[in-house]
Amino acid sequence: MNPPPAIEVQNLRYRYHDGTEALGGVSFRIEPGECVGLLGPNGSGKSTLLLHLNGILPDEPGANGTVRVNGALLSRANLEAIRRQVGLVFQDPDDQLFCPTVAEDVAFGPQQLGLVGSEVKHRVQRALVQVGLPDFDQRTPHHLSHGEKRRVCLAGVLACEPSILVFDEPTSDLDPRGRREFKALLRQIPATKVIATHDLELVVELCRRVIVLDRGVIVADGLTRVVLDDEPLMLAHGLEKPHILFHRHPH
Ligand code: ADP
């Protein structure tokens, strides 16, 4: 039997307390191992959608529709199990880093999962190696560069060993080298990935598929090269055709 989709969202609607409809009926599925770019202008609902994938906004009065993760319906009852499977990397590293040392910050997630002792230590060290910061365990997070902070945040999520990684704007505020390095890092991680971003080069390089949101609904879902090459569609939804497409041959 085929494995269930990594993520299956059906007719998801969400209205914030003040009445703003952030998602107006969103449906899609993502297969295990896919890397999907989530595009859309500011305010189109990307962050709201990511929060739903990790169960941050479940069962609220403003929520409607279903989210399944690896086949399991997301509900309050299985929130903890779902959060073990979906790791969310926030947009602002300062929202995620609050401990005196990098090691403590990276250990926080595994400890929340109930792990202790050498298992935590082991996971912290492995995650720091994965993000290319093996000797940073005793450094102070808020003294690190922006790129290093982002890597530490990613290490904290990887240490929980989720099968699905969800990123909100992973390369915003990074300089070109930082962006290049972070993209190389993302490419090496075998998990299923959903990446909300305005960085179209990242999408072209890493994501075979994109989903475009505008005003809380999906306006395109398909192969990256096809969707991004559709200039009228891109312009109609506040996006642009990336220059990189003019210089490379489609694969
Ligand atoms: P994006 O990530 O694409 O910029 P968001 O998911 O942040 O979009 O926002 C979608 C819509 O929901 C926007 O209209 C935004 O103003 C609104 N919104 C986001 N967060 C809140 C909130 N906490 N309370 C009320 N409205 C919100």
Short mmCIF file of C-alpha atoms and ligand atoms in Angstrom, two decimals:
data_model
loop_
_atom_site.label_atom_id
_atom_site.label_comp_id
_atom_site.label_asym_id
_atom_site.label_seq_id
_atom_site.Cartn_x
_atom_site.Cartn_y
_atom_site.Cartn_z
CA MET A 1 0.00 0.00 0.00
CA ASN A 2 1.21 3.51 -0.77
CA PRO A 3 2.04 5.68 2.24
CA PRO A 4 -0.57 8.36 3.00
CA PRO A 5 0.18 11.93 1.86
CA ALA A 6 2.55 13.76 4.18
CA ILE A 7 0.03 16.58 4.32
CA GLU A 8 -3.56 16.66 3.16
CA VAL A 9 -5.58 19.83 3.63
CA GLN A 10 -9.26 19.89 2.74
CA ASN A 11 -11.38 22.98 2.42
CA LEU A 12 -9.52 24.80 5.19
CA ARG A 13 -11.03 28.10 6.24
CA TYR A 14 -9.82 30.37 8.96
CA ARG A 15 -11.10 33.64 10.30
CA TYR A 16 -9.20 35.63 12.92
CA HIS A 17 -11.04 36.94 15.98
CA ASP A 18 -11.38 40.38 14.45
CA GLY A 19 -13.31 38.89 11.50
CA THR A 20 -10.46 38.87 8.94
CA GLU A 21 -10.83 35.83 6.70
CA ALA A 22 -7.23 34.64 6.24
CA LEU A 23 -8.02 31.33 4.50
CA GLY A 24 -11.08 30.95 2.32
CA GLY A 25 -11.26 27.21 1.59
CA VAL A 26 -7.84 25.74 0.78
CA SER A 27 -7.28 22.16 -0.42
CA PHE A 28 -4.07 20.39 -1.47
CA ARG A 29 -1.96 17.33 -0.77
CA ILE A 30 1.77 16.94 -0.47
CA GLU A 31 3.45 13.56 -0.92
CA PRO A 32 6.29 12.35 1.32
CA GLY A 33 9.64 13.78 0.20
CA GLU A 34 8.20 16.66 -1.86
CA CYS A 35 9.66 20.14 -1.50
CA VAL A 36 6.90 22.66 -2.18
CA GLY A 37 7.21 26.44 -2.41
CA LEU A 38 4.34 28.47 -1.00
CA LEU A 39 4.08 31.82 -2.76
CA GLY A 40 1.77 34.80 -2.52
CA PRO A 41 1.81 38.51 -1.76
CA ASN A 42 1.91 39.78 1.81
CA GLY A 43 -1.33 39.09 3.59
CA SER A 44 -2.32 36.23 1.25
CA GLY A 45 -2.52 33.70 4.10
CA LYS A 46 0.83 31.88 3.91
CA SER A 47 1.75 32.20 7.59
CA THR A 48 -1.78 31.34 8.67
CA LEU A 49 -1.65 28.19 6.55
CA LEU A 50 1.74 27.17 8.00
CA LEU A 51 0.42 27.60 11.54
CA HIS A 52 -2.39 25.18 10.72
CA LEU A 53 0.05 22.52 9.48
CA ASN A 54 1.67 22.46 12.89
CA GLY A 55 -1.59 22.56 14.82
CA ILE A 56 -1.11 26.01 16.27
CA LEU A 57 -4.63 27.06 15.34
CA PRO A 58 -6.76 23.91 15.69
CA ASP A 59 -10.43 23.61 16.53
CA GLU A 60 -10.89 27.32 17.06
CA PRO A 61 -14.26 28.95 16.46
CA GLY A 62 -12.87 30.56 13.29
CA ALA A 63 -11.46 27.32 11.87
CA ASN A 64 -13.15 24.96 9.45
CA GLY A 65 -12.02 22.05 7.26
CA THR A 66 -9.45 19.33 7.88
CA VAL A 67 -5.70 18.90 8.04
CA ARG A 68 -4.18 15.40 7.94
CA VAL A 69 -0.54 14.73 8.67
CA ASN A 70 0.84 11.37 7.53
CA GLY A 71 -2.77 10.19 7.38
CA ALA A 72 -3.79 11.30 10.88
CA LEU A 73 -6.51 13.90 11.30
CA LEU A 74 -5.20 16.88 13.23
CA SER A 75 -7.25 17.52 16.35
CA ARG A 76 -6.64 18.60 19.91
CA ALA A 77 -6.38 14.95 20.95
CA ASN A 78 -3.37 14.18 18.77
CA LEU A 79 -1.71 17.58 18.71
CA GLU A 80 1.38 16.38 20.48
CA ALA A 81 1.86 13.46 18.07
CA ILE A 82 1.41 15.79 15.09
CA ARG A 83 3.91 18.30 16.43
CA ARG A 84 6.53 15.55 16.62
CA GLN A 85 6.05 15.06 12.89
CA VAL A 86 5.87 18.67 11.70
CA GLY A 87 8.70 21.04 12.57
CA LEU A 88 7.96 24.74 12.06
CA VAL A 89 10.89 27.12 11.56
CA PHE A 90 9.66 30.62 12.35
CA GLN A 91 10.43 33.66 10.25
CA ASP A 92 12.18 35.64 12.99
CA PRO A 93 14.96 33.65 14.73
CA ASP A 94 14.57 35.87 17.78
CA ASP A 95 11.10 34.37 18.32
CA GLN A 96 12.67 30.94 18.67
CA LEU A 97 15.94 31.61 20.53
CA PHE A 98 15.75 32.54 24.20
CA CYS A 99 18.32 30.44 26.10
CA PRO A 100 21.77 31.53 27.32
CA THR A 101 23.57 28.97 25.13
CA VAL A 102 23.04 27.46 21.69
CA ALA A 103 23.09 23.94 23.18
CA GLU A 104 20.22 24.80 25.55
CA ASP A 105 18.19 26.34 22.75
CA VAL A 106 18.64 23.32 20.48
CA ALA A 107 17.85 21.00 23.42
CA PHE A 108 14.57 22.76 24.18
CA GLY A 109 12.51 20.92 21.53
CA PRO A 110 13.73 17.40 22.37
CA GLN A 111 13.18 18.14 26.08
CA GLN A 112 9.62 19.21 25.32
CA LEU A 113 9.20 15.80 23.68
CA GLY A 114 10.11 14.24 27.02
CA LEU A 115 13.66 13.21 26.13
CA VAL A 116 16.41 13.46 28.72
CA GLY A 117 20.13 12.97 29.33
CA SER A 118 22.44 11.56 26.71
CA GLU A 119 19.68 11.21 24.10
CA VAL A 120 19.16 14.99 24.19
CA LYS A 121 22.91 15.65 24.11
CA HIS A 122 23.33 13.33 21.21
CA ARG A 123 20.51 14.93 19.23
CA VAL A 124 21.82 18.44 19.91
CA GLN A 125 25.29 17.56 18.68
CA ARG A 126 23.95 15.77 15.61
CA ALA A 127 21.67 18.68 14.71
CA LEU A 128 24.48 21.23 15.10
CA VAL A 129 26.67 19.13 12.79
CA GLN A 130 23.79 18.95 10.28
CA VAL A 131 23.54 22.75 10.12
CA GLY A 132 27.31 23.22 9.93
CA LEU A 133 27.79 24.63 13.46
CA PRO A 134 29.41 21.71 15.32
CA ASP A 135 31.39 23.89 17.73
CA PHE A 136 28.72 26.43 18.56
CA ASP A 137 27.13 24.64 21.53
CA GLN A 138 28.41 27.04 24.20
CA ARG A 139 27.94 30.23 22.16
CA THR A 140 25.34 32.83 23.11
CA PRO A 141 22.48 32.82 20.57
CA HIS A 142 21.82 36.54 20.61
CA HIS A 143 25.46 37.31 19.77
CA LEU A 144 25.37 35.25 16.56
CA SER A 145 25.00 36.60 13.03
CA HIS A 146 21.56 36.45 11.48
CA GLY A 147 22.57 33.50 9.28
CA GLU A 148 23.96 31.61 12.27
CA LYS A 149 20.79 32.27 14.27
CA ARG A 150 18.73 30.83 11.44
CA ARG A 151 20.90 27.71 11.45
CA VAL A 152 20.52 27.32 15.20
CA CYS A 153 16.73 27.58 14.83
CA LEU A 154 16.82 24.91 12.15
CA ALA A 155 19.02 22.74 14.40
CA GLY A 156 16.43 23.09 17.18
CA VAL A 157 13.74 21.78 14.85
CA LEU A 158 15.93 19.02 13.35
CA ALA A 159 16.77 17.81 16.86
CA CYS A 160 13.09 16.82 17.19
CA GLU A 161 13.51 14.64 14.08
CA PRO A 162 10.27 15.63 12.31
CA SER A 163 9.41 14.03 8.97
CA ILE A 164 7.98 17.31 7.66
CA LEU A 165 9.65 20.72 7.83
CA VAL A 166 7.73 23.93 7.38
CA PHE A 167 9.59 27.20 6.83
CA ASP A 168 8.28 30.76 6.98
CA GLU A 169 10.55 33.01 4.88
CA PRO A 170 13.79 31.13 5.60
CA THR A 171 16.03 33.47 3.60
CA SER A 172 14.56 36.90 4.33
CA ASP A 173 17.17 39.27 5.81
CA LEU A 174 20.08 37.06 4.71
CA ASP A 175 22.87 38.46 2.53
CA PRO A 176 23.63 36.66 -0.76
CA ARG A 177 26.20 34.35 0.81
CA GLY A 178 23.93 33.56 3.73
CA ARG A 179 21.13 32.77 1.28
CA ARG A 180 23.36 30.51 -0.77
CA GLU A 181 24.55 28.64 2.30
CA PHE A 182 21.06 28.24 3.71
CA LYS A 183 19.75 26.93 0.39
CA ALA A 184 22.58 24.37 0.24
CA LEU A 185 21.62 23.30 3.74
CA LEU A 186 17.95 22.95 2.87
CA ARG A 187 18.81 20.87 -0.17
CA GLN A 188 20.62 18.31 1.99
CA ILE A 189 17.74 17.73 4.38
CA PRO A 190 15.73 14.74 3.21
CA ALA A 191 12.43 15.63 4.98
CA THR A 192 9.24 16.71 3.21
CA LYS A 193 9.47 20.51 3.00
CA VAL A 194 7.00 23.35 2.65
CA ILE A 195 8.68 26.72 2.21
CA ALA A 196 6.73 29.99 2.31
CA THR A 197 8.89 32.58 0.63
CA HIS A 198 9.27 35.59 -1.64
CA ASP A 199 12.68 34.27 -2.73
CA LEU A 200 11.86 33.00 -6.22
CA GLU A 201 15.42 31.88 -6.88
CA LEU A 202 15.16 29.58 -3.89
CA VAL A 203 11.90 28.21 -5.25
CA VAL A 204 13.38 27.62 -8.72
CA GLU A 205 16.43 25.91 -7.26
CA LEU A 206 14.81 23.78 -4.56
CA CYS A 207 11.11 23.28 -5.24
CA ARG A 208 9.74 21.21 -8.10
CA ARG A 209 6.25 22.38 -7.23
CA VAL A 210 4.69 25.63 -6.06
CA ILE A 211 1.37 26.59 -4.58
CA VAL A 212 0.34 30.23 -5.03
CA LEU A 213 -2.05 31.80 -2.54
CA ASP A 214 -3.84 35.10 -2.94
CA ARG A 215 -6.49 36.49 -0.60
CA GLY A 216 -6.69 33.18 1.22
CA VAL A 217 -7.32 30.92 -1.78
CA ILE A 218 -5.08 28.83 -4.03
CA VAL A 219 -4.75 30.48 -7.43
CA ALA A 220 -2.12 28.09 -8.84
CA ASP A 221 -0.65 24.69 -7.92
CA GLY A 222 1.79 23.04 -10.28
CA LEU A 223 5.31 22.61 -11.57
CA THR A 224 7.47 25.55 -10.53
CA ARG A 225 8.79 26.24 -13.99
CA VAL A 226 5.34 26.26 -15.51
CA VAL A 227 3.72 28.44 -12.84
CA LEU A 228 6.59 30.94 -12.55
CA ASP A 229 6.85 31.19 -16.31
CA ASP A 230 3.21 32.31 -16.53
CA GLU A 231 3.84 36.04 -16.42
CA PRO A 232 0.19 37.19 -16.50
CA LEU A 233 -0.62 34.85 -13.58
CA MET A 234 2.40 35.99 -11.60
CA LEU A 235 1.68 39.68 -12.16
CA ALA A 236 -2.00 39.25 -11.37
CA HIS A 237 -1.04 37.95 -7.92
CA GLY A 238 1.58 40.48 -6.96
CA LEU A 239 4.57 38.34 -8.00
CA GLU A 240 7.11 38.56 -10.77
CA LYS A 241 8.81 36.18 -13.15
CA PRO A 242 12.26 35.49 -11.70
CA HIS A 243 15.24 36.55 -13.82
CA ILE A 244 16.88 33.20 -13.21
CA LEU A 245 14.33 31.60 -15.54
CA PHE A 246 15.63 33.68 -18.44
CA HIS A 247 19.13 32.25 -18.06
CA ARG A 248 18.52 28.58 -17.45
CA HIS A 249 16.98 25.81 -19.46
CA PRO A 250 13.96 24.13 -17.93
CA HIS A 251 14.60 20.67 -16.54
P1 ADP B 1 1.08 36.15 4.71
O1 ADP B 1 1.85 35.20 5.56
O2 ADP B 1 0.84 35.65 3.32
O3 ADP B 1 1.64 37.55 4.71
P2 ADP B 1 -0.91 36.04 6.83
O4 ADP B 1 -1.31 34.63 7.01
O5 ADP B 1 0.04 36.64 7.79
O6 ADP B 1 -0.41 36.26 5.32
O7 ADP B 1 -2.22 36.97 6.85
C1 ADP B 1 -3.42 36.64 6.16
C2 ADP B 1 -4.51 37.65 6.54
O8 ADP B 1 -4.82 37.50 7.91
C3 ADP B 1 -4.09 39.11 6.36
O9 ADP B 1 -5.22 39.83 5.96
C4 ADP B 1 -3.65 39.51 7.74
O10 ADP B 1 -3.82 40.90 7.94
C5 ADP B 1 -4.59 38.70 8.62
N1 ADP B 1 -4.00 38.37 9.93
C6 ADP B 1 -2.82 37.73 10.17
N2 ADP B 1 -2.62 37.57 11.51
C7 ADP B 1 -3.70 38.11 12.11
C8 ADP B 1 -4.11 38.26 13.48
N3 ADP B 1 -3.37 37.78 14.48
N4 ADP B 1 -5.28 38.89 13.72
C9 ADP B 1 -6.05 39.36 12.71
N5 ADP B 1 -5.74 39.23 11.40
C10 ADP B 1 -4.58 38.63 11.10
#
